[in-house]
Short mmCIF file of C-alpha atoms in Angstrom, two decimals:
data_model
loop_
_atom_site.label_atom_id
_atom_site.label_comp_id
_atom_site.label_asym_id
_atom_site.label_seq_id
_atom_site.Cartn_x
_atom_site.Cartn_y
_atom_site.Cartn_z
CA UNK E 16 -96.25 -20.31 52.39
CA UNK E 17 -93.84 -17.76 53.21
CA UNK E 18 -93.59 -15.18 50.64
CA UNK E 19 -90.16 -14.58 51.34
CA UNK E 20 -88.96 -18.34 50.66
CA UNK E 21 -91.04 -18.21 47.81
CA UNK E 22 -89.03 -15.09 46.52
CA UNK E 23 -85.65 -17.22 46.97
CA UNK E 24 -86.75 -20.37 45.11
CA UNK E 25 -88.03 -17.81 42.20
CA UNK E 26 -84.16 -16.71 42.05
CA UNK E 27 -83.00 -20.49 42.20
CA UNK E 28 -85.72 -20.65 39.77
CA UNK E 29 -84.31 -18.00 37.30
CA UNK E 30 -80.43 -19.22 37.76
CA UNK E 31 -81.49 -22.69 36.54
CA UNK E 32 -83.43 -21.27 33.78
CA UNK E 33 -80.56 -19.10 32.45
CA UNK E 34 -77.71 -22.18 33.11
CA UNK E 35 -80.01 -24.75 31.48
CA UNK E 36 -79.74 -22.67 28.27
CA UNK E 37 -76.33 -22.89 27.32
CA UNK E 38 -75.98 -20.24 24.46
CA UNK E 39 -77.52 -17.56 25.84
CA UNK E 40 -75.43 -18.10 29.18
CA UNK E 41 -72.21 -18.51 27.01
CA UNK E 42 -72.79 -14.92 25.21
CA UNK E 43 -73.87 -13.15 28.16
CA UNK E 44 -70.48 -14.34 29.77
CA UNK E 45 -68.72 -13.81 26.64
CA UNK E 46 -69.79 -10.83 24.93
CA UNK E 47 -68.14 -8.36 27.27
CA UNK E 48 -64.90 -10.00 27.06
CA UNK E 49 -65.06 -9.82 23.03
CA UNK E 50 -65.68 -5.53 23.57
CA UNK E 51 -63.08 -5.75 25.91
CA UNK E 52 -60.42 -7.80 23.16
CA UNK E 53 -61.92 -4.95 20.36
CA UNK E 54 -61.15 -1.77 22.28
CA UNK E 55 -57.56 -2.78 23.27
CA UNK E 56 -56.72 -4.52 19.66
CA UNK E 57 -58.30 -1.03 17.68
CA UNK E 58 -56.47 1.50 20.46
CA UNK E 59 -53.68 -0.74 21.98
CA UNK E 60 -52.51 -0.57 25.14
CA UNK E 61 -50.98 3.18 24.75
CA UNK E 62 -50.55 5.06 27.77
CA UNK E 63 -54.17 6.85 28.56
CA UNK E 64 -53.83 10.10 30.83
CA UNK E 65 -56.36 10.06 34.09
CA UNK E 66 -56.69 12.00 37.63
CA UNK E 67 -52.97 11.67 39.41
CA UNK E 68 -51.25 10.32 36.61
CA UNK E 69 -50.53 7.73 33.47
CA UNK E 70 -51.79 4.52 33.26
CA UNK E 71 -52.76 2.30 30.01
CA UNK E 72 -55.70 2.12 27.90
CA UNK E 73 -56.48 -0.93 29.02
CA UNK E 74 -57.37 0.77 33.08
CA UNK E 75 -60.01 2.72 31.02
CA UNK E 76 -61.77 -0.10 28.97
CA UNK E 77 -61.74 -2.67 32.04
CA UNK E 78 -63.94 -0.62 34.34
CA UNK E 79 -65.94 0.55 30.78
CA UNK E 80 -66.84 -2.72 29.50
CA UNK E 81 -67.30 -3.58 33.32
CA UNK E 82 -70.24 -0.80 33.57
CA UNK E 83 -71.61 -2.04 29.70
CA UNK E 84 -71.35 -5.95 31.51
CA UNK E 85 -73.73 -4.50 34.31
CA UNK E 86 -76.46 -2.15 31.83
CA UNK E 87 -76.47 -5.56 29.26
CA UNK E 88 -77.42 -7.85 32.19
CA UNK E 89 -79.59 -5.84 34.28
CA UNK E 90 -81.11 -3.92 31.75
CA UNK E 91 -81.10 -5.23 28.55
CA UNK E 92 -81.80 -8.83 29.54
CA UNK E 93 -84.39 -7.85 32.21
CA UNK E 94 -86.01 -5.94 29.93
CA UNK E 95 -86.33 -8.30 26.66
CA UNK E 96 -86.74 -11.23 29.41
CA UNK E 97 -89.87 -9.78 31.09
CA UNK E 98 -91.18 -8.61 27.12
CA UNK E 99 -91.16 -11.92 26.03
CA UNK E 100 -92.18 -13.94 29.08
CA UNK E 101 -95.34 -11.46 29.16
CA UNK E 102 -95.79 -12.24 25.70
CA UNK E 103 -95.93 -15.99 26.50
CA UNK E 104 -98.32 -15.37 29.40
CA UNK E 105 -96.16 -16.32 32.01
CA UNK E 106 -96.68 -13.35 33.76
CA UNK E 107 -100.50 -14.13 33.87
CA UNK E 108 -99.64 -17.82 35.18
CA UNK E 109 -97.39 -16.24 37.91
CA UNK E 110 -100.04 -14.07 39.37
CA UNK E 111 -102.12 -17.33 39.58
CA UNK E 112 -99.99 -18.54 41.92
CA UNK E 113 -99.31 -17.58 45.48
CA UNK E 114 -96.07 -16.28 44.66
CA UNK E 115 -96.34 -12.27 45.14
CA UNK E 116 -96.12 -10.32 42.28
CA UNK E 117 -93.06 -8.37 44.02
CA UNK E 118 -91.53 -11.61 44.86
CA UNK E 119 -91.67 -12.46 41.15
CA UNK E 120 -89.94 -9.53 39.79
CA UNK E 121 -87.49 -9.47 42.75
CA UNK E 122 -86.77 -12.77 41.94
CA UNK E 123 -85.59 -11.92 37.92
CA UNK E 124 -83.92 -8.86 39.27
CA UNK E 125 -81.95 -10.59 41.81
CA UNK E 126 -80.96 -13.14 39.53
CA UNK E 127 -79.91 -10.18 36.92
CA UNK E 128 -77.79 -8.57 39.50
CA UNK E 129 -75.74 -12.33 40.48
CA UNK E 130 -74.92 -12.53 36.81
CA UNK E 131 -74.14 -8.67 36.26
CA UNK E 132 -71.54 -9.34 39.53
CA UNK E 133 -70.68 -12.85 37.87
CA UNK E 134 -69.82 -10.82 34.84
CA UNK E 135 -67.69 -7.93 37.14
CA UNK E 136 -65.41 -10.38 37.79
CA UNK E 137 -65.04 -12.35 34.85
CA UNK E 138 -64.24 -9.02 32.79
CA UNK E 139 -61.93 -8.13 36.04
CA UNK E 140 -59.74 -11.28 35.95
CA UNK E 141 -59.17 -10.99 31.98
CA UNK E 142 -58.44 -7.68 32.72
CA UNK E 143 -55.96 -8.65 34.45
CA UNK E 144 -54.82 -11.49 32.97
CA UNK E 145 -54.30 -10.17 29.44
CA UNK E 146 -53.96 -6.43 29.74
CA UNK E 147 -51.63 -6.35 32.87
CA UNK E 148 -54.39 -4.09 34.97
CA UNK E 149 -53.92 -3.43 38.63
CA UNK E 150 -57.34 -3.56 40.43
CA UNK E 151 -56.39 -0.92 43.32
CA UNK E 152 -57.29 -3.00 46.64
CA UNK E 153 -57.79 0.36 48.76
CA UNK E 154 -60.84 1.71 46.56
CA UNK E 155 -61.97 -2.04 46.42
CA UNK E 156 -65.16 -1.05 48.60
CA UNK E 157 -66.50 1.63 46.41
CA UNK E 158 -65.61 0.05 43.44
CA UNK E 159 -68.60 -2.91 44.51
CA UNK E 160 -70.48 -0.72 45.71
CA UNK E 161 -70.85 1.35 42.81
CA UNK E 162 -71.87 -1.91 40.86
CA UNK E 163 -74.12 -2.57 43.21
CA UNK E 164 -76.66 0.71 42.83
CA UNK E 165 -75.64 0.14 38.87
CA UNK E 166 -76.64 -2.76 39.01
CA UNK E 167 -80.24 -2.37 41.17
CA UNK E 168 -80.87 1.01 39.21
CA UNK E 169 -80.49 -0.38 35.93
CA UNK E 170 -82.69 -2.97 36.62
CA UNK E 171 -85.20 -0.73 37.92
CA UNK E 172 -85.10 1.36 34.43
CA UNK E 173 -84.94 -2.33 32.33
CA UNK E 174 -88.59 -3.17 34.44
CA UNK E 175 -90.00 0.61 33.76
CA UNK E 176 -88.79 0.04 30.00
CA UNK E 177 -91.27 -2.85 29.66
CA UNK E 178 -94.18 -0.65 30.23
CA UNK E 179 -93.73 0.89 26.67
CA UNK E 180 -92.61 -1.91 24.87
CA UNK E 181 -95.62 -3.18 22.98
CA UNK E 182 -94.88 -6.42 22.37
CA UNK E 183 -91.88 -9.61 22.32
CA UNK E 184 -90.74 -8.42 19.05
CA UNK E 185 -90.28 -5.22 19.15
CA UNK E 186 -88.27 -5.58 22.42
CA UNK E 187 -84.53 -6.06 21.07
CA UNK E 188 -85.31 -3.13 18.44
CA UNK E 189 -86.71 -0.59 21.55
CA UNK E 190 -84.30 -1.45 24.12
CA UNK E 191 -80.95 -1.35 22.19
CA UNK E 192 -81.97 1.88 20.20
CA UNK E 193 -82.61 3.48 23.92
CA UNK E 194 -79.49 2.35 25.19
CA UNK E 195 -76.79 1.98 22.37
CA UNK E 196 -77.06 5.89 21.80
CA UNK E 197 -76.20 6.45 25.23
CA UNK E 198 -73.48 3.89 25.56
CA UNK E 199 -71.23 5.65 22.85
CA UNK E 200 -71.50 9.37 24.61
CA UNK E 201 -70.80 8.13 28.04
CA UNK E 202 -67.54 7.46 28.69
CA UNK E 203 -68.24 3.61 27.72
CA UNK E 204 -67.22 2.72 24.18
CA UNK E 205 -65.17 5.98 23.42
CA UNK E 206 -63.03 8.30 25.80
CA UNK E 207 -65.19 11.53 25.46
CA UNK E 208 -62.52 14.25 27.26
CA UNK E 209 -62.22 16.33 24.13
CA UNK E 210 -65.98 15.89 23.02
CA UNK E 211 -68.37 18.36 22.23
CA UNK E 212 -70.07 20.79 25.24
CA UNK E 213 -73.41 19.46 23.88
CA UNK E 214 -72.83 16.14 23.42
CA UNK E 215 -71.32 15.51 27.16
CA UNK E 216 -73.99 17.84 28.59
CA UNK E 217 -76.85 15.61 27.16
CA UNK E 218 -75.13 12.64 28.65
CA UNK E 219 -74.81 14.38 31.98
CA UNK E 220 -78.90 14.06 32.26
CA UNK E 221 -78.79 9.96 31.63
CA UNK E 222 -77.37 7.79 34.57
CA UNK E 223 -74.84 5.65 32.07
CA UNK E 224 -71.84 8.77 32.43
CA UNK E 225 -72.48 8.82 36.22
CA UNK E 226 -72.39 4.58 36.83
CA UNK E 227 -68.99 4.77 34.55
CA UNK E 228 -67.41 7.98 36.45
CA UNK E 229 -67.69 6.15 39.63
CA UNK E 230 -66.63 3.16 38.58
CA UNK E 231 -63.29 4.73 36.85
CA UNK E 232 -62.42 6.82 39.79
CA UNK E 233 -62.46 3.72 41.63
CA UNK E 234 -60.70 2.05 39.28
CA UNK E 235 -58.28 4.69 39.25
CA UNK E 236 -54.91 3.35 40.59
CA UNK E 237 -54.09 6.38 41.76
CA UNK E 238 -56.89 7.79 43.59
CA UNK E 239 -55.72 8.45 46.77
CA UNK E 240 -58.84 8.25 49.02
CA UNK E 241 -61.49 5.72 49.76
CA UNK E 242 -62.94 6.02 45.83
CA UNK E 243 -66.54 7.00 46.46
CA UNK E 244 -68.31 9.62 44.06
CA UNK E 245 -71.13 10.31 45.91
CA UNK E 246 -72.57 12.84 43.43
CA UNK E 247 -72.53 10.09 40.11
CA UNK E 248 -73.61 7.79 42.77
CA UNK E 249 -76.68 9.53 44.00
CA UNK E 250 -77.98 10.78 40.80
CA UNK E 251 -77.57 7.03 39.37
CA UNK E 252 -79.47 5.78 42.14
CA UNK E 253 -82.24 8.78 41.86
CA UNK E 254 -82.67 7.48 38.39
CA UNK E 255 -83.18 3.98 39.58
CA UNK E 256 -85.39 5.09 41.98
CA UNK E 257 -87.63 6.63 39.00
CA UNK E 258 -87.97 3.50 37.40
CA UNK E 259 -89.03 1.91 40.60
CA UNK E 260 -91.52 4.41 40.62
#
């Protein structure tokens, strides 16, 4: 059989999966939108200085929680999902069939990346819907794009991260203490302008300050040109091309 079809029916495969079990759908959906509630109930919707001018808080959390949506689904889930179906020994099972091991993995990261752009919009709309944010229609382009190499590169490092994780258990404890340190001193959970050289230097190396800068500046309603940061973006992808690696 084709491998290719059988690549498409492993993505089918992993959508019903994930539907068919209700909490863990409901959460993933919902767990950006209760960060999103947090941030603007602690800081409020006070006016929030950026590149060209004034806007809200609530322009800097949307595109935030929006890049934390895409790293939970794509890396975090990927990640613990592949841990613990290795554990079970469906990864053994799968390379007993003629489904390609490629095609396997493509197939979970595929399906991670539908749900990370599932979750884009659903943070988006309440964005918009609760907080009054503009989503700036001329820097739409970059603005998917960007989650697009976020999204591939993060699943990328959320496959590579499996290759140290010992075992099903220990997954949730490895992967959130690699990325929760990160998440704070990038630009995600906390507005870092007026933080320490060090601390913003050290998140310079990791690809989490560089997948939020480019989403910002094209959330930014008033950049004034197409929205692209090539720079964030290539070193982002660079780092997704490592894990591919």
């Amino acid at each position: 059989m084709n491998p290719f079809i059988l690549s498409l029916r492993q993505i089918r495969y992993e959508n019903r999966a994930f539907w068919r079990n209700p909490p863990a759908a409901f959460f993933t959906v919902v767990f950006p939108l209760i960060f999103l509630m947090i941030f603007n109930v602690l800081f409020g919707n006070e006016e929030f200085e950026v590149p060209g001018g004034t806007t809200t808080t609530s322009t800097f959390y949307v595109p935030a929680i929006v890049a934390f949506s895409v790293i939970s689904a794509c890396f975090t889930n990927l990640a613990m999902g592949v841990s613990m179906a290795r554990d079970r020994g469906l990864l053994k099972r799968a390379r007993s069939t003629p489904l390609p091991t490629w095609g396997y993995l493509g197939g979970r990261v595929m399906h991670a990346m539908l749900v990370a752009f599932l979750l884009v919009g659903v943070v988006s709309v309440m964005g918009v819907t609760l907080y009054g944010v503009d989503i700036p229609t001329n820097t739409l382009p970059a603005f998917l794009i960007a989650v697009g190499v976020g999204a591939a590169t993060f699943s990328m490092l959320g496959l590579a991260l499996t290759s140290i994780i010992p075992n099903a258990d220990a997954s949730p404890a490895i992967v959130n203490g690699v990325i929760l340190p990160l998440l704070f001193i990038s630009d995600i959970f906390i507005p870092m302008e007026d933080a320490p050289t060090w601390i913003t230097t050290a998140a310079d190396v990791f690809p989490i300050r560089h997948f939020s800068i480019a989403l910002r500046t094209a959330f930014n309603p008033f950049e004034t040109g197409a929205g692209f940061e090539w720079g964030h973006l290539a070193v982002t992808a660079a780092w997704g091309l490592a894990g591919l690696a």
